[in-house]
CSV table of C-alpha atoms and ligand atoms in Angstrom, one decimal:
chain,number,residue,atom,x,y,z
A,1,MET,CA,-230.8,131.7,56.2
A,2,SER,CA,-231.3,135.5,55.6
A,3,SER,CA,-228.9,137.0,53.0
A,4,GLN,CA,-227.8,139.5,55.8
A,5,SER,CA,-226.4,136.6,57.8
A,6,ALA,CA,-224.9,135.2,54.6
A,7,VAL,CA,-222.6,138.2,54.3
A,8,PHE,CA,-221.2,137.4,57.7
A,9,ASN,CA,-221.1,133.7,57.2
A,10,SER,CA,-217.7,132.0,56.9
A,11,LEU,CA,-216.5,130.4,53.6
A,12,THR,CA,-213.9,127.7,52.9
A,13,LEU,CA,-212.0,128.1,49.6
A,14,PRO,CA,-211.3,125.1,47.4
A,15,CYS,CA,-207.7,125.1,48.7
A,16,GLY,CA,-209.0,124.7,52.2
A,17,LYS,CA,-208.3,128.3,53.5
A,18,HIS,CA,-211.0,129.7,55.6
A,19,LEU,CA,-212.6,133.2,55.5
A,20,LYS,CA,-214.5,134.4,58.6
A,21,ASN,CA,-217.0,136.3,56.5
A,22,ARG,CA,-217.7,137.2,52.8
A,23,ILE,CA,-216.4,140.7,52.8
A,24,VAL,CA,-213.1,141.4,51.0
A,25,LYS,CA,-210.9,144.4,50.7
A,26,ALA,CA,-210.1,144.6,47.0
A,27,ALA,CA,-206.7,145.6,45.6
A,28,MET,CA,-205.8,149.3,45.7
A,29,GLU,CA,-202.4,150.3,44.5
A,30,GLU,CA,-201.1,152.5,47.3
A,31,ASN,CA,-198.2,154.0,45.5
A,32,MET,CA,-196.5,154.1,48.9
A,33,ALA,CA,-193.6,151.7,48.7
A,34,GLY,CA,-190.6,152.6,50.8
A,35,SER,CA,-187.0,152.7,49.6
A,36,GLY,CA,-186.0,149.7,47.5
A,37,GLN,CA,-189.6,149.5,46.4
A,38,LEU,CA,-190.3,147.5,49.6
A,39,PRO,CA,-193.3,147.7,52.0
A,40,ASP,CA,-192.3,150.1,54.8
A,41,HIS,CA,-193.8,151.3,58.1
A,42,ASN,CA,-196.4,153.6,56.4
A,43,LEU,CA,-197.7,150.7,54.4
A,44,LEU,CA,-197.9,148.5,57.5
A,45,SER,CA,-199.8,151.2,59.4
A,46,LEU,CA,-202.3,151.4,56.6
A,47,TYR,CA,-202.8,147.7,56.5
A,48,ARG,CA,-203.2,147.5,60.3
A,49,TYR,CA,-206.4,149.5,60.0
A,50,TRP,CA,-207.8,147.0,57.5
A,51,ALA,CA,-206.5,144.0,59.5
A,52,HIS,CA,-208.6,145.1,62.5
A,53,GLY,CA,-211.6,146.2,60.5
A,54,GLY,CA,-213.5,142.9,60.5
A,55,LEU,CA,-212.8,141.8,56.9
A,56,GLY,CA,-212.7,138.2,55.8
A,57,MET,CA,-209.9,138.6,53.3
A,58,ILE,CA,-207.5,141.4,52.4
A,59,ILE,CA,-206.0,141.7,48.9
A,60,THR,CA,-202.9,144.0,48.7
A,61,GLY,CA,-202.5,146.6,46.0
A,62,ASN,CA,-200.8,145.2,43.0
A,63,VAL,CA,-197.2,144.1,43.5
A,64,MET,CA,-195.0,144.2,40.5
A,65,VAL,CA,-193.4,141.1,39.3
A,66,ASN,CA,-190.5,143.0,37.5
A,67,ARG,CA,-188.8,146.2,38.7
A,68,HIS,CA,-188.7,147.4,35.1
A,69,ALA,CA,-192.4,147.2,34.5
A,70,MET,CA,-194.3,149.4,36.9
A,71,THR,CA,-198.0,150.5,37.1
A,72,GLY,CA,-196.7,153.5,39.1
A,73,PRO,CA,-193.4,154.8,40.5
A,74,GLY,CA,-194.3,154.0,44.2
A,75,GLY,CA,-195.2,150.4,43.5
A,76,VAL,CA,-194.0,147.5,45.6
A,77,VAL,CA,-191.7,145.1,43.7
A,78,LEU,CA,-191.2,141.4,44.6
A,79,GLU,CA,-188.8,139.5,42.5
A,80,LYS,CA,-187.0,136.1,42.9
A,81,THR,CA,-184.1,137.6,44.7
A,82,THR,CA,-185.9,140.3,46.8
A,83,PRO,CA,-185.2,139.9,50.5
A,84,LEU,CA,-188.3,138.8,52.3
A,85,SER,CA,-188.3,140.3,55.7
A,86,ALA,CA,-190.3,143.4,54.8
A,87,PHE,CA,-192.9,141.1,53.2
A,88,GLN,CA,-193.0,138.8,56.2
A,89,LYS,CA,-193.9,141.8,58.4
A,90,TRP,CA,-196.5,142.8,55.8
A,91,SER,CA,-198.2,139.4,55.8
A,92,SER,CA,-198.2,139.1,59.5
A,93,VAL,CA,-199.8,142.6,60.0
A,94,ILE,CA,-202.5,141.7,57.4
A,95,ARG,CA,-203.2,138.4,59.2
A,96,SER,CA,-203.2,139.8,62.7
A,97,GLY,CA,-207.0,140.3,62.9
A,98,GLY,CA,-207.8,136.9,61.4
A,99,ALA,CA,-208.2,137.9,57.7
A,100,LEU,CA,-206.6,135.9,54.9
A,101,ALA,CA,-203.6,137.8,53.3
A,102,ILE,CA,-203.6,137.7,49.5
A,103,MET,CA,-201.0,139.5,47.5
A,104,GLN,CA,-202.1,140.8,44.1
A,105,ILE,CA,-199.4,140.3,41.5
A,106,ASN,CA,-199.3,142.3,38.2
A,107,HIS,CA,-197.4,143.4,35.1
A,108,PRO,CA,-198.6,146.6,33.5
A,109,GLY,CA,-197.9,145.8,29.9
A,110,ARG,CA,-198.4,149.0,27.9
A,111,GLN,CA,-200.2,150.9,30.7
A,112,VAL,CA,-197.0,152.7,31.9
A,113,PHE,CA,-196.4,156.4,32.4
A,114,LYS,CA,-193.6,157.7,30.1
A,115,ALA,CA,-192.1,159.6,33.1
A,116,VAL,CA,-191.5,156.1,34.7
A,117,SER,CA,-190.3,154.2,31.5
A,118,ALA,CA,-190.1,155.2,27.9
A,119,GLN,CA,-191.0,151.8,26.6
A,120,ALA,CA,-193.3,149.1,27.8
A,121,LEU,CA,-193.8,145.5,26.8
A,122,ALA,CA,-197.2,144.7,25.2
A,123,PRO,CA,-198.7,141.9,23.1
A,124,SER,CA,-198.6,144.1,20.0
A,125,ALA,CA,-197.4,147.6,19.0
A,126,VAL,CA,-200.7,149.2,19.9
A,127,ASN,CA,-200.3,152.3,22.0
A,128,LEU,CA,-202.8,153.6,24.5
A,129,LYS,CA,-205.3,156.0,23.0
A,130,LEU,CA,-206.3,158.6,25.5
A,131,GLY,CA,-206.7,161.7,23.3
A,132,ARG,CA,-204.5,164.5,24.5
A,133,TYR,CA,-203.2,162.3,27.4
A,134,SER,CA,-201.8,159.6,25.0
A,135,LYS,CA,-198.4,161.3,25.0
A,136,GLN,CA,-198.0,160.7,28.7
A,137,PHE,CA,-197.7,156.9,28.1
A,138,ALA,CA,-194.8,154.7,27.1
A,139,LYS,CA,-194.5,153.3,23.6
A,140,ALA,CA,-195.8,149.7,23.3
A,141,LYS,CA,-193.1,147.2,22.3
A,142,PRO,CA,-194.4,143.9,21.0
A,143,MET,CA,-193.2,140.9,23.1
A,144,THR,CA,-191.1,138.1,21.6
A,145,CYS,CA,-192.0,134.5,22.7
A,146,ASP,CA,-188.9,134.7,25.0
A,147,ASP,CA,-190.3,137.8,26.6
A,148,ILE,CA,-193.6,136.0,27.2
A,149,TYR,CA,-192.0,133.0,28.8
A,150,ALA,CA,-189.9,135.3,31.0
A,151,VAL,CA,-193.0,137.2,32.2
A,152,CYS,CA,-194.7,133.9,33.0
A,153,GLN,CA,-191.7,132.8,35.1
A,154,GLN,CA,-191.7,136.2,36.9
A,155,PHE,CA,-195.3,135.8,38.0
A,156,VAL,CA,-194.5,132.3,39.2
A,157,ASP,CA,-191.3,133.5,41.1
A,158,THR,CA,-193.3,136.3,42.8
A,159,ALA,CA,-196.0,133.9,43.8
A,160,VAL,CA,-193.4,131.5,45.3
A,161,GLN,CA,-191.8,134.4,47.2
A,162,ALA,CA,-195.2,135.6,48.5
A,163,GLN,CA,-195.8,132.1,49.8
A,164,LYS,CA,-192.4,132.0,51.5
A,165,ALA,CA,-193.2,135.4,53.1
A,166,GLY,CA,-196.3,134.1,54.8
A,167,PHE,CA,-199.1,135.2,52.4
A,168,ASP,CA,-202.1,132.8,52.2
A,169,GLY,CA,-202.3,133.2,48.4
A,170,VAL,CA,-201.9,135.4,45.4
A,171,GLN,CA,-204.3,137.1,43.0
A,172,VAL,CA,-203.2,137.2,39.4
A,173,HIS,CA,-204.3,140.5,38.0
A,174,ALA,CA,-205.9,139.9,34.6
A,175,ALA,CA,-208.2,142.9,34.6
A,176,HIS,CA,-208.2,146.7,34.0
A,177,GLY,CA,-206.1,146.7,30.8
A,178,TYR,CA,-202.8,145.5,32.3
A,179,LEU,CA,-200.7,142.9,30.5
A,180,LEU,CA,-202.8,139.8,31.0
A,181,SER,CA,-206.0,141.7,30.2
A,182,GLN,CA,-204.2,143.1,27.1
A,183,PHE,CA,-203.5,139.6,25.9
A,184,LEU,CA,-207.2,138.7,26.4
A,185,SER,CA,-208.4,141.8,24.4
A,186,PRO,CA,-208.6,141.5,20.6
A,187,LEU,CA,-208.2,145.3,20.4
A,188,VAL,CA,-204.7,145.2,21.9
A,189,ASN,CA,-203.6,141.7,21.1
A,190,GLN,CA,-203.2,141.6,17.3
A,191,ARG,CA,-200.7,138.7,17.3
A,192,ASP,CA,-201.0,135.9,14.8
A,193,ASP,CA,-198.9,133.3,16.7
A,194,GLN,CA,-200.0,130.9,19.5
A,195,TRP,CA,-200.5,133.9,21.8
A,196,GLY,CA,-203.1,135.8,19.7
A,197,GLY,CA,-206.2,135.3,17.5
A,198,THR,CA,-208.6,132.8,19.0
A,199,LEU,CA,-209.7,133.1,22.6
A,200,PRO,CA,-207.8,130.0,23.7
A,201,ASN,CA,-204.6,131.6,22.3
A,202,ARG,CA,-205.4,135.0,23.9
A,203,ALA,CA,-206.0,133.3,27.2
A,204,ARG,CA,-202.9,131.1,27.0
A,205,LEU,CA,-200.6,133.3,29.0
A,206,LEU,CA,-203.0,133.7,31.9
A,207,LEU,CA,-203.7,130.0,31.9
A,208,ASN,CA,-200.0,129.1,31.8
A,209,ILE,CA,-199.3,131.5,34.7
A,210,VAL,CA,-202.2,130.1,36.8
A,211,SER,CA,-201.3,126.5,36.3
A,212,GLN,CA,-197.6,127.0,36.9
A,213,ILE,CA,-198.3,128.9,40.2
A,214,ARG,CA,-200.6,126.1,41.3
A,215,ALA,CA,-197.9,123.5,40.4
A,216,SER,CA,-195.1,125.5,42.2
A,217,CYS,CA,-197.1,126.6,45.3
A,218,GLY,CA,-199.0,123.4,46.0
A,219,SER,CA,-202.7,122.6,46.6
A,220,ASP,CA,-203.2,124.5,49.9
A,221,PHE,CA,-202.1,127.9,48.6
A,222,ALA,CA,-204.9,130.2,47.4
A,223,VAL,CA,-204.8,131.2,43.8
A,224,LEU,CA,-207.2,134.0,42.8
A,225,VAL,CA,-207.8,135.7,39.4
A,226,LYS,CA,-209.2,139.2,38.8
A,227,MET,CA,-210.8,139.5,35.4
A,228,ASN,CA,-212.8,141.9,33.4
A,229,ALA,CA,-216.5,141.0,32.8
A,230,ALA,CA,-215.8,142.8,29.5
A,231,ASP,CA,-213.5,145.5,28.2
A,232,PHE,CA,-216.5,147.8,27.7
A,233,GLN,CA,-215.0,149.0,24.4
A,234,ARG,CA,-216.2,148.3,20.8
A,235,GLY,CA,-214.1,145.4,19.5
A,236,GLY,CA,-212.8,144.5,23.0
A,237,MET,CA,-213.3,141.3,25.0
A,238,THR,CA,-217.1,140.5,25.3
A,239,PRO,CA,-219.0,139.2,28.3
A,240,GLN,CA,-219.5,135.9,26.5
A,241,GLU,CA,-215.7,135.5,26.1
A,242,ALA,CA,-215.2,136.3,29.8
A,243,CYS,CA,-217.5,133.4,30.7
A,244,GLU,CA,-215.5,131.2,28.3
A,245,VAL,CA,-212.3,132.1,30.0
A,246,VAL,CA,-213.8,131.3,33.4
A,247,GLY,CA,-214.7,127.9,31.9
A,248,TYR,CA,-211.0,127.3,31.1
A,249,LEU,CA,-210.0,128.4,34.6
A,250,ASN,CA,-212.5,125.9,36.1
A,251,ASN,CA,-209.9,123.1,35.4
A,252,LEU,CA,-206.9,124.8,37.0
A,253,GLY,CA,-207.8,124.8,40.7
A,254,VAL,CA,-208.6,128.6,40.9
A,255,ASP,CA,-210.0,129.5,44.3
A,256,VAL,CA,-211.8,132.7,43.5
A,257,VAL,CA,-212.6,134.7,40.3
A,258,GLU,CA,-213.1,138.4,41.0
A,259,VAL,CA,-215.2,140.2,38.4
A,260,SER,CA,-214.4,143.8,37.5
A,261,GLY,CA,-214.2,145.6,34.2
A,262,GLY,CA,-212.6,148.3,32.0
A,263,ASN,CA,-209.1,149.8,31.6
A,264,TYR,CA,-207.3,153.2,31.3
A,265,GLU,CA,-209.1,153.9,28.0
A,266,ALA,CA,-212.5,153.0,29.4
A,267,PRO,CA,-212.4,153.4,33.2
A,268,VAL,CA,-215.7,151.7,33.9
A,269,MET,CA,-214.5,150.3,37.2
A,270,GLN,CA,-215.3,153.7,38.5
A,271,GLY,CA,-218.9,153.3,37.5
A,272,ARG,CA,-219.0,155.3,34.2
A,273,SER,CA,-219.8,153.2,31.1
A,274,SER,CA,-218.9,154.4,27.6
A,275,ASP,CA,-220.1,151.8,25.3
A,276,ALA,CA,-223.4,149.9,24.7
A,277,LEU,CA,-223.0,147.7,27.8
A,278,SER,CA,-224.6,149.5,30.7
A,279,LEU,CA,-223.6,149.1,34.3
A,280,ASP,CA,-225.7,148.5,37.4
A,281,ASN,CA,-226.1,151.5,39.6
A,282,ASP,CA,-224.8,149.8,42.8
A,283,ALA,CA,-222.5,146.8,42.4
A,284,TYR,CA,-221.6,147.9,38.8
A,285,PHE,CA,-220.7,144.4,37.5
A,286,LEU,CA,-223.3,142.3,39.3
A,287,ARG,CA,-225.2,141.4,36.2
A,288,PHE,CA,-222.1,140.1,34.6
A,289,ALA,CA,-220.9,138.4,37.8
A,290,HIS,CA,-224.2,136.6,38.0
A,291,ASP,CA,-223.7,135.2,34.5
A,292,ILE,CA,-220.1,134.2,35.3
A,293,ALA,CA,-221.3,132.4,38.5
A,294,GLN,CA,-223.5,130.2,36.3
A,295,VAL,CA,-220.3,128.9,34.6
A,296,ALA,CA,-217.8,129.1,37.5
A,297,LYS,CA,-217.0,126.1,39.6
A,298,MET,CA,-215.1,128.3,42.0
A,299,PRO,CA,-216.5,131.1,44.3
A,300,VAL,CA,-217.1,134.4,42.4
A,301,MET,CA,-216.5,137.8,43.9
A,302,THR,CA,-217.7,141.1,42.5
A,303,THR,CA,-216.2,144.5,43.2
A,304,GLY,CA,-217.3,148.0,42.2
A,305,GLY,CA,-219.7,150.5,43.6
A,306,ILE,CA,-220.6,148.6,46.9
A,307,THR,CA,-220.8,150.9,50.0
A,308,SER,CA,-223.8,149.6,51.9
A,309,LEU,CA,-224.8,146.4,53.6
A,310,PRO,CA,-228.1,145.9,51.7
A,311,VAL,CA,-226.1,146.0,48.4
A,312,ALA,CA,-223.6,143.6,49.8
A,313,GLN,CA,-226.5,141.3,50.8
A,314,HIS,CA,-228.0,141.6,47.3
A,315,VAL,CA,-224.6,140.6,45.8
A,316,ILE,CA,-224.7,137.4,47.8
A,317,SER,CA,-228.3,136.7,47.0
A,318,GLU,CA,-227.5,137.0,43.2
A,319,GLY,CA,-225.1,134.1,43.4
A,320,CYS,CA,-221.7,135.6,44.3
A,321,GLU,CA,-219.9,134.1,47.2
A,322,LEU,CA,-217.8,137.2,48.0
A,323,VAL,CA,-218.3,141.0,48.1
A,324,GLY,CA,-215.3,143.1,47.1
A,325,MET,CA,-214.9,146.7,48.2
A,326,ALA,CA,-212.1,149.2,47.6
A,327,SER,CA,-212.8,153.0,47.7
A,328,ALA,CA,-215.3,152.8,50.6
A,329,LEU,CA,-212.6,151.0,52.7
A,330,ALA,CA,-210.2,153.8,52.1
A,331,ILE,CA,-212.5,156.2,53.9
A,332,THR,CA,-213.9,153.8,56.5
A,333,PRO,CA,-211.4,151.0,57.0
A,334,ASN,CA,-213.6,149.5,59.7
A,335,LEU,CA,-216.8,149.6,57.6
A,336,VAL,CA,-217.5,145.9,58.3
A,337,LEU,CA,-217.4,146.4,62.1
A,338,LYS,CA,-219.7,149.4,61.7
A,339,TRP,CA,-222.2,147.3,59.7
A,340,GLN,CA,-222.1,144.6,62.4
A,341,GLN,CA,-223.0,147.2,65.0
A,342,MET,CA,-225.3,149.3,62.8
A,343,PRO,CA,-226.6,147.6,59.7
A,344,SER,CA,-228.0,150.8,58.3
A,345,TYR,CA,-224.5,152.5,58.3
A,346,LYS,CA,-223.7,153.8,54.8
A,347,GLY,CA,-220.1,153.8,53.6
A,348,HIS,CA,-218.9,156.5,51.3
A,349,ALA,CA,-216.7,156.5,48.2
A,350,PRO,CA,-215.5,159.9,46.9
A,351,LYS,CA,-215.9,160.4,43.2
A,352,CYS,CA,-215.0,163.1,40.8
A,353,LYS,CA,-217.7,163.7,38.2
A,354,TRP,CA,-216.0,166.1,35.8
A,355,GLN,CA,-216.9,165.7,32.1
A,356,ASP,CA,-213.4,164.8,31.0
A,357,LYS,CA,-213.5,161.2,32.0
A,358,THR,CA,-209.8,160.6,32.0
A,359,LEU,CA,-209.1,163.6,34.2
A,360,ALA,CA,-212.1,162.7,36.4
A,361,SER,CA,-210.7,159.2,36.8
A,362,LEU,CA,-207.2,160.5,37.8
A,363,VAL,CA,-208.8,162.9,40.3
A,364,THR,CA,-210.9,160.1,41.9
A,365,MET,CA,-207.8,157.9,42.3
A,366,ALA,CA,-205.9,160.9,43.7
A,367,MET,CA,-208.6,161.6,46.3
A,368,ILE,CA,-208.6,157.9,47.4
A,369,ARG,CA,-204.8,157.6,47.5
A,370,ARG,CA,-204.6,160.7,49.6
A,371,GLN,CA,-206.8,158.9,52.2
A,372,LEU,CA,-204.5,155.8,52.0
A,373,ARG,CA,-201.5,158.0,52.7
A,374,ARG,CA,-203.4,159.7,55.6
A,375,LEU,CA,-204.1,156.3,57.2
A,376,GLY,CA,-200.5,155.3,56.6
A,377,ASN,CA,-199.5,158.4,58.6
A,378,ASP,CA,-202.1,157.5,61.3
A,379,LEU,CA,-204.2,160.6,60.4
A,380,SER,CA,-208.0,160.5,60.2
A,381,THR,CA,-209.6,160.3,56.7
A,382,THR,CA,-211.9,162.9,55.1
A,383,ARG,CA,-215.2,161.9,53.4
A,384,GLU,CA,-215.0,164.7,50.8
A,385,PRO,CA,-211.3,165.4,50.1
A,386,GLY,CA,-210.9,168.5,47.9
A,387,GLN,CA,-210.5,167.5,44.2
A,388,TRP,CA,-207.9,170.0,42.9
A,389,TRP,CA,-205.8,169.8,46.1
A,390,SER,CA,-205.9,166.0,46.0
A,391,LEU,CA,-204.7,166.1,42.4
A,392,ILE,CA,-201.9,168.5,43.2
A,393,LEU,CA,-200.7,166.5,46.2
A,394,ASP,CA,-200.9,163.3,44.1
A,395,LEU,CA,-198.7,164.8,41.3
A,396,LEU,CA,-196.2,166.0,43.9
A,397,HIS,CA,-196.1,162.6,45.5
A,398,ARG,CA,-195.7,160.9,42.1
A,399,LYS,CA,-192.8,163.2,41.2
A,400,LYS,CA,-191.0,162.3,44.5
A,401,MET,CA,-191.7,158.6,43.9
A,402,THR,CA,-190.5,158.8,40.3
A,403,ARG,CA,-187.2,160.3,41.4
A,404,ARG,CA,-186.7,157.6,44.0
A,405,TYR,CA,-187.7,154.8,41.6
A,406,HIS,CA,-185.1,156.1,39.0
A,407,ARG,CA,-182.4,156.0,41.7
A,408,PHE,CA,-183.5,152.5,42.6
A,409,ILE,CA,-183.1,151.1,39.1
A,410,GLY,CA,-180.0,153.2,38.6
A,411,ARG,CA,-181.2,155.4,35.8
Q,1,FMN,C1,-206.7,154.2,44.4
Q,1,FMN,C2,-207.1,152.9,43.7
Q,1,FMN,C3,-206.1,152.0,43.4
Q,1,FMN,C4,-206.5,150.8,42.8
Q,1,FMN,N1,-205.5,149.9,42.5
Q,1,FMN,C5,-205.9,148.6,42.1
Q,1,FMN,C6,-205.0,147.6,42.0
Q,1,FMN,O1,-203.8,147.7,42.3
Q,1,FMN,N2,-205.4,146.4,41.5
Q,1,FMN,C7,-206.7,146.2,41.1
Q,1,FMN,O2,-207.1,145.1,40.7
Q,1,FMN,N3,-207.6,147.2,41.2
Q,1,FMN,C8,-207.3,148.4,41.7
Q,1,FMN,N4,-208.2,149.3,41.9
Q,1,FMN,C9,-209.6,149.0,41.5
Q,1,FMN,C10,-210.4,148.4,42.7
Q,1,FMN,O3,-209.9,147.2,43.2
Q,1,FMN,C11,-211.8,148.3,42.4
Q,1,FMN,O4,-211.9,147.3,41.3
Q,1,FMN,C12,-212.5,149.6,41.9
Q,1,FMN,O5,-212.1,150.7,42.7
Q,1,FMN,C13,-214.0,149.5,42.1
Q,1,FMN,O6,-214.4,149.1,43.4
Q,1,FMN,P1,-214.9,150.3,44.4
Q,1,FMN,O7,-216.1,150.9,43.8
Q,1,FMN,O8,-215.3,149.5,45.7
Q,1,FMN,O9,-213.8,151.2,44.7
Q,1,FMN,C14,-207.9,150.5,42.5
Q,1,FMN,C15,-208.8,151.5,42.8
Q,1,FMN,C16,-208.5,152.7,43.5
Q,1,FMN,C17,-209.5,153.6,43.8
């Protein structure tokens, strides 16, 4: 079997759900929720492009488990009492071309913009350190044990709601420096109780959430986890620790582990490493995913830097079962169909390479989110969106979303 055909081969997950091929749209926060922080017609239009783009599985942008803890002001929120009809429409659009519909569920922990909320729950009172940008972020408030149990229940409630709304599964976001990734990181988690210190303690919240979702949603619901291969920061979670966490997840009926890396302080998921651990040029985390695949009993997916079919093939030949793509699918939502017709077709992911890494990361996100909004408005995308203009449009959009979010939560 050539590795090219392997990319287009089907895969059955441990829960029994079936993917028609190995290519997955990774989560991208759209920041496009409609009123009530619900999916609306623009979000559905955007997902219709991906639904008919030949993908095997589509993972939504992160959906918040609690309206008071938002990664961004335009985030979708799904809580225990949220009405489900908008979510039912969303899942049926995603599934309409034969892809599996997976909802990514998340809690930001301390990675919250101050304009959205002044305080943010976190494992410990360790604020984000982003130089002159630090002041833009909320103050980290250490969680009590009751807070921790409440957040665990919120993840489970959201997963149950996603299942009721017709999603094939959920992905628990434990990467990129959000709450579960903060618990895993010894830099941010400085607790000395059963939730901090040793790796089993730091992983306890993630493991509790995953096992309770499995128990509540049954054996035929897909449960995925997105994890950092490492934090890529001195003193952060190491690649060896990431492999150990996957070892713990082996016993909990996880269907896929997606390997990524980094956080707001070290945004290596955009391909720029800042510590001693270097990244691969294409498929940034492949080396780490390869090591994780040696330990993992479940299929492994890697995301980051993949835009061409030969690189996707290489990912499969290195022992990963699934290939994740985000940015390239914002520009070319039907990239998989293009590859099927023309294997040499090269996708494209816009990237800002300014020296100030934090600003460059914001601009890259702004350029990509601008494309998502264009698709949501049924407009064609641009391969090289202007950097400054994208940033300005993103800031204006954020302001509008922030005002609406504050009205929603009655502030
Ligand atoms: C606009 C944008 C929003 C993102 N939002 C999320 C998110 O909600 N959850 C997540 O796990 N990753 C998110 N990511 C990271 C991607 O899933 C992916 O890990 C990263 O972009 C690297 O993959 P790529 O090189 O294919 O873009 C986002 C990336 C972009 C560009």
